[in-house]
XYZ file of C-alpha atoms in Angstrom:
375
model
C -9.200 316.100 5.129
C -8.416 312.606 6.447
C -6.624 311.834 9.706
C -3.328 310.862 8.044
C -3.129 314.192 6.209
C -3.852 316.122 9.406
C -1.173 314.155 11.244
C 1.349 314.886 8.500
C 0.539 318.596 8.600
C 0.947 318.620 12.397
C 4.353 316.918 12.168
C 5.588 319.295 9.452
C 4.276 322.379 11.286
C 5.902 321.266 14.541
C 9.239 320.748 12.792
C 9.056 324.161 11.115
C 8.217 325.896 14.403
C 11.023 324.154 16.318
C 13.499 325.000 13.555
C 12.375 328.632 13.582
C 12.709 328.821 17.375
C 16.184 327.268 17.305
C 17.670 329.348 14.513
C 15.960 332.505 15.785
C 17.208 332.011 19.352
C 19.518 335.032 19.210
C 16.450 337.265 18.740
C 13.625 335.313 20.380
C 15.366 334.213 23.605
C 16.386 337.749 24.729
C 12.894 339.036 23.904
C 11.291 336.201 25.900
C 13.576 336.979 28.861
C 12.615 340.656 28.545
C 8.894 339.817 28.587
C 9.214 337.718 31.717
C 11.409 340.333 33.393
C 8.739 342.891 32.507
C 6.082 340.693 34.138
C 8.182 340.348 37.304
C 8.626 344.140 37.520
C 4.949 344.761 36.768
C 3.859 342.287 39.434
C 6.231 343.896 41.927
C 4.879 347.348 41.019
C 1.295 346.158 41.530
C 2.235 344.825 44.965
C 3.848 348.171 45.907
C 0.780 350.022 44.615
C -1.520 347.829 46.730
C 0.589 348.355 49.832
C 0.904 352.126 49.503
C -2.182 354.108 48.585
C -0.151 357.320 48.450
C 1.876 356.115 45.431
C 0.461 356.099 41.927
C 1.076 353.079 39.718
C 3.635 355.034 37.650
C 5.695 355.824 40.739
C 5.337 352.228 41.910
C 6.747 351.029 38.578
C 9.749 353.336 38.975
C 10.421 351.939 42.461
C 10.011 348.366 41.182
C 12.475 348.959 38.322
C 15.052 350.497 40.687
C 14.704 347.658 43.194
C 14.970 344.934 40.540
C 17.970 346.584 38.864
C 19.623 347.167 42.240
C 19.101 343.522 43.159
C 20.481 342.359 39.814
C 23.666 344.436 39.969
C 24.113 343.505 43.631
C 23.857 339.851 42.656
C 26.472 340.319 39.917
C 28.783 341.979 42.448
C 28.348 338.982 44.783
C 29.252 336.576 41.994
C 32.331 338.594 41.060
C 33.468 338.753 44.681
C 32.879 335.025 45.176
C 34.845 334.098 42.062
C 37.697 336.335 43.233
C 37.763 334.601 46.643
C 37.881 331.162 45.072
C 40.647 332.421 42.787
C 42.775 333.451 45.770
C 42.545 329.917 47.219
C 42.727 328.132 43.867
C 46.048 326.464 44.671
C 44.769 324.918 47.899
C 41.569 323.719 46.205
C 43.585 322.164 43.390
C 45.843 320.303 45.829
C 42.849 318.965 47.719
C 41.134 317.796 44.519
C 44.326 316.077 43.341
C 44.534 314.253 46.685
C 40.916 313.098 46.307
C 41.534 311.810 42.782
C 44.564 309.886 44.004
C 42.503 308.406 46.888
C 39.782 307.279 44.488
C 42.311 305.558 42.202
C 43.849 303.865 45.234
C 40.474 302.561 46.395
C 39.858 300.836 43.045
C 43.517 299.677 42.922
C 44.446 301.709 39.853
C 47.668 303.581 39.187
C 48.510 306.692 37.204
C 45.917 309.026 38.753
C 45.513 312.177 36.617
C 45.699 315.660 38.077
C 42.927 318.233 37.941
C 44.687 320.159 35.180
C 44.981 317.024 33.064
C 41.248 316.357 33.443
C 40.195 319.915 32.703
C 42.456 320.608 29.782
C 42.013 317.430 27.800
C 39.837 317.465 24.684
C 36.591 316.657 26.501
C 37.174 319.216 29.258
C 38.042 321.976 26.808
C 34.916 321.251 24.768
C 32.716 321.321 27.895
C 34.089 324.595 29.231
C 33.983 326.169 25.776
C 30.252 325.375 25.602
C 29.596 326.864 29.038
C 31.672 329.942 28.221
C 29.826 330.501 24.938
C 26.399 330.187 26.575
C 27.359 332.515 29.423
C 28.970 335.005 27.058
C 25.905 335.099 24.812
C 23.636 335.680 27.818
C 25.863 338.477 29.143
C 26.042 340.102 25.725
C 22.239 340.085 25.456
C 21.818 341.887 28.791
C 21.722 345.391 27.295
C 19.305 344.239 24.591
C 17.026 342.692 27.234
C 16.934 345.944 29.236
C 16.102 347.902 26.050
C 13.257 345.496 25.302
C 11.900 345.940 28.835
C 11.957 349.740 28.492
C 10.009 349.598 25.224
C 7.520 347.123 26.690
C 6.692 349.676 29.386
C 6.352 352.424 26.764
C 4.035 350.302 24.604
C 1.894 349.103 27.501
C -0.578 352.018 27.406
C -1.664 351.294 23.817
C -2.294 347.561 24.199
C -5.964 347.899 25.187
C -6.783 350.182 22.241
C -5.017 347.876 19.800
C -6.917 344.906 21.196
C -10.233 346.718 20.699
C -9.344 347.469 17.068
C -8.161 343.925 16.290
C -11.222 342.263 17.902
C -14.244 344.568 17.444
C -16.760 341.901 18.500
C -17.703 341.952 22.193
C -17.650 338.198 22.794
C -14.436 337.596 20.845
C -12.734 340.532 22.552
C -13.842 339.308 25.964
C -12.513 335.814 25.245
C -9.135 337.188 24.125
C -8.919 339.388 27.237
C -9.856 336.483 29.467
C -7.186 334.235 27.900
C -4.587 337.005 28.124
C -5.449 337.737 31.759
C -5.282 334.042 32.624
C -1.886 333.651 30.947
C -0.490 336.777 32.568
C -1.864 335.872 36.001
C -0.422 332.357 35.829
C 3.027 333.525 34.732
C 3.165 336.436 37.192
C 2.144 334.132 40.040
C 4.712 331.544 39.000
C 7.572 334.032 38.634
C 6.723 335.931 41.821
C 6.308 332.740 43.863
C 9.520 331.306 42.450
C 11.362 334.500 43.418
C 10.014 334.440 46.987
C 10.726 330.718 47.376
C 14.251 331.082 45.970
C 14.944 334.005 48.301
C 13.659 332.031 51.314
C 15.728 328.952 50.480
C 18.776 331.131 49.795
C 18.521 332.953 53.133
C 18.060 329.771 55.169
C 20.848 328.009 53.264
C 23.196 330.954 53.777
C 22.743 330.927 57.560
C 23.138 327.134 57.600
C 26.386 327.320 55.619
C 27.677 330.040 57.928
C 26.855 327.935 60.993
C 28.597 324.922 59.455
C 31.700 326.956 58.586
C 31.529 326.585 54.794
C 33.851 329.027 53.041
C 32.393 331.623 50.668
C 28.853 330.867 51.850
C 27.426 334.041 50.285
C 28.628 333.095 46.793
C 27.261 329.547 47.093
C 23.911 330.875 48.327
C 23.718 333.255 45.361
C 24.243 330.309 43.011
C 21.427 328.443 44.759
C 19.110 331.440 44.254
C 19.641 331.301 40.484
C 19.533 327.506 40.188
C 16.134 327.326 41.905
C 14.568 329.068 38.890
C 15.335 325.928 36.825
C 12.505 323.432 37.486
C 13.344 320.156 39.268
C 16.899 319.757 37.986
C 17.908 323.159 39.346
C 16.902 322.153 42.882
C 18.924 318.944 42.628
C 22.022 320.774 41.392
C 21.519 323.456 44.067
C 21.609 320.765 46.744
C 24.836 319.300 45.331
C 26.880 322.484 44.774
C 27.702 323.367 48.452
C 28.727 319.776 49.400
C 31.022 319.587 46.355
C 32.787 322.748 47.472
C 32.791 321.583 51.105
C 34.438 318.265 50.248
C 37.439 320.073 48.711
C 37.535 322.899 51.245
C 41.164 323.271 52.420
C 40.451 324.214 56.034
C 37.681 322.525 58.006
C 35.964 323.736 61.223
C 37.298 322.375 64.505
C 34.029 320.582 65.337
C 34.252 318.181 62.363
C 34.847 314.615 63.645
C 37.117 311.991 62.123
C 40.595 312.055 60.717
C 41.807 313.101 57.269
C 40.717 312.351 54.610
C 37.497 310.919 56.070
C 36.660 314.194 57.812
C 36.074 315.954 54.456
C 33.516 313.353 53.398
C 31.708 313.521 56.730
C 31.696 317.297 56.546
C 30.324 317.249 52.988
C 27.580 314.814 54.046
C 26.529 317.144 56.871
C 26.460 320.130 54.477
C 24.443 318.107 51.962
C 21.904 317.121 54.641
C 21.463 320.750 55.743
C 21.063 322.142 52.209
C 18.803 319.279 51.088
C 16.564 319.772 54.124
C 15.656 323.324 53.072
C 15.297 322.363 49.416
C 13.032 319.413 50.220
C 10.903 320.912 52.989
C 10.241 324.271 51.312
C 9.955 322.813 47.817
C 7.453 320.137 48.860
C 5.399 321.831 51.571
C 5.556 325.614 51.288
C 5.960 326.101 47.529
C 2.848 324.091 46.481
C 0.687 326.116 48.902
C 2.009 329.418 47.549
C 1.939 328.327 43.905
C -1.603 326.974 44.058
C -2.915 326.003 40.620
C -1.009 328.642 38.668
C 1.367 326.104 37.103
C -0.847 323.002 36.731
C 1.805 321.126 34.751
C 2.488 317.425 34.973
C 5.833 316.601 36.614
C 6.827 314.585 33.545
C 5.913 317.533 31.302
C 8.107 319.830 33.426
C 11.125 317.563 32.882
C 10.430 317.164 29.160
C 9.920 320.907 28.683
C 13.199 321.566 30.494
C 15.046 319.249 28.105
C 13.304 320.552 24.964
C 13.564 324.279 25.713
C 17.142 323.783 26.900
C 18.007 322.154 23.573
C 16.288 324.951 21.627
C 17.424 328.051 23.548
C 20.182 326.814 25.859
C 20.412 328.372 29.332
C 17.592 330.946 28.755
C 15.335 328.105 27.625
C 16.006 326.167 30.817
C 15.014 329.147 32.964
C 11.889 329.862 30.898
C 10.805 326.267 30.250
C 8.003 326.145 32.831
C 6.285 329.500 32.080
C 6.622 328.950 28.318
C 4.959 325.546 28.636
C 2.171 327.080 30.738
C 1.577 329.574 27.921
C 1.395 326.767 25.382
C -1.082 324.862 27.533
C -3.373 327.892 27.906
C -3.329 328.667 24.181
C -3.839 325.033 23.139
C -6.886 324.866 25.438
C -8.705 327.553 23.423
C -9.267 325.380 20.333
C -11.185 322.114 20.197
C -8.638 320.693 17.724
C -5.675 321.283 20.076
C -7.359 320.953 23.453
C -6.177 317.365 23.777
C -2.582 318.635 23.839
C -3.427 321.037 26.687
C -5.051 318.185 28.617
C -1.911 316.056 28.251
C 0.274 318.949 29.428
C -1.872 319.716 32.493
C -1.503 318.009 35.866
C -5.221 317.581 36.606
C -6.666 317.239 33.083
C -8.332 320.664 33.319
C -5.936 323.106 31.596
C -8.252 326.115 31.826
C -9.019 325.919 35.529
C -12.312 325.592 37.354
C -13.580 329.111 36.964
C -13.022 329.608 33.262
C -16.645 329.587 32.125
C -17.741 331.965 34.870
C -14.849 334.318 34.218
C -15.572 334.297 30.493
C -19.238 335.131 31.084
C -18.272 337.991 33.372
C -15.777 339.247 30.784
C -18.395 339.156 28.015
C -20.849 341.077 30.186
C -18.188 343.666 31.029
C -17.275 344.078 27.358
C -20.915 344.518 26.378
C -21.464 347.130 29.101
C -18.304 348.915 27.987
C -19.534 348.972 24.389
C -22.993 350.291 25.356
C -21.471 353.063 27.434
C -19.359 354.151 24.488
C-alpha cells in the first residue's frame, strides 16, 4: 500500500471517528464523565484505604462515594444560593451596568447608548443565552444517567481482571495490555486528583481574598472558580476575570476604596483582579507543575487545540475532559509503530510513554509469567 493510499485512509478514518463522536455525544459524553468520576472516587478511596488500615477497600469506597456526592450537592446548593442573592440585587446591578455603558459611549463621543436589556434581548444575545441554556440543561439532564453509569462501573470492576485474562491469554500480550492500562489509569487519576486539590486550594485562597476585599457573594464566585479551573488554560483565564467583572458593577463598595465615582469601581476591580490573578498565576505556575509531575506530558499548544476540538465535539463536557482524553489518545497511539509519531507530536518532551516504560513492561511480563506458572 503506497503512502498516498495510507494518507487517504487516515483522513477518512479520522472524519468517520469525529462524526461518530459528535453525533453520539448524547451517549458518549455522559459515559466519559461517568468514567472519570469513577476514577476520581476510586483514587479517593485508595487514599482513604492507605491512610486507615482499619478500613477495607470496600468501606473506603463507600466513604469516598458519600464524600464526593456530599461535596457535589453542597456545591449545587452554593450555586443556587449565589444565584438567588444576585437575583435579589438584580435591579442595582442593572442600573450600574447601564451607567457603565453610558460612560463608555460618552468616552468615545457616541450617543444613543443601549441599555443592558436591549443588549441581552436582541437577536445575538438571545442566541447566545439559548446556547448556554441548552448546554447546561443537557448536562443537568444527564446527571442521573452519569450516576447510574458510575454505580454499574463499580459493580463491573471485580470481573475486569478475569475478562482481560480471557481476551489476552498470552503472557507477554496480557502484560503489555495491563501495563498500558495501568499507565493510562495512573496518569488520569493523578491529573484529576491533582486538579481537584489545586482547584480547592485556589478556591479557598481566592475566597478569603474576596472576603478581605469586600466583594459581594464571594462564596458563589469562588465556587465558579473551582469549576472553571478544571478547564485547561482558558478556564484559569476566565476564572481570573469573573470576580473583577462582578466587582466593577457591584452597587456598594467598601469604605477603603480610593477615588471618586465612577473611577472607584474601576480601581476596585483592578485590585480584585490583581488578587485573584496572583493566586491563579503563582499556584498554577509553581505548585501545580510540582504536584502534577509528568502525568500530563502534553504540549501547551496541544492542550489549547484539544480544548477547542473536544469543545466543538462534545460541548461543555468535552472542554472539561479535553486534557485527560488527549492523554489517553497519546498513550494508545504510542503503542503502535505506525501511530507513534502522533503520540510524539502530542507529548511535551517527545517521550509519550515515559522513562520507565521498558522496565515496567519487563516487570509486568515477569509477573504475568509467574502468575501463569502458579496457576
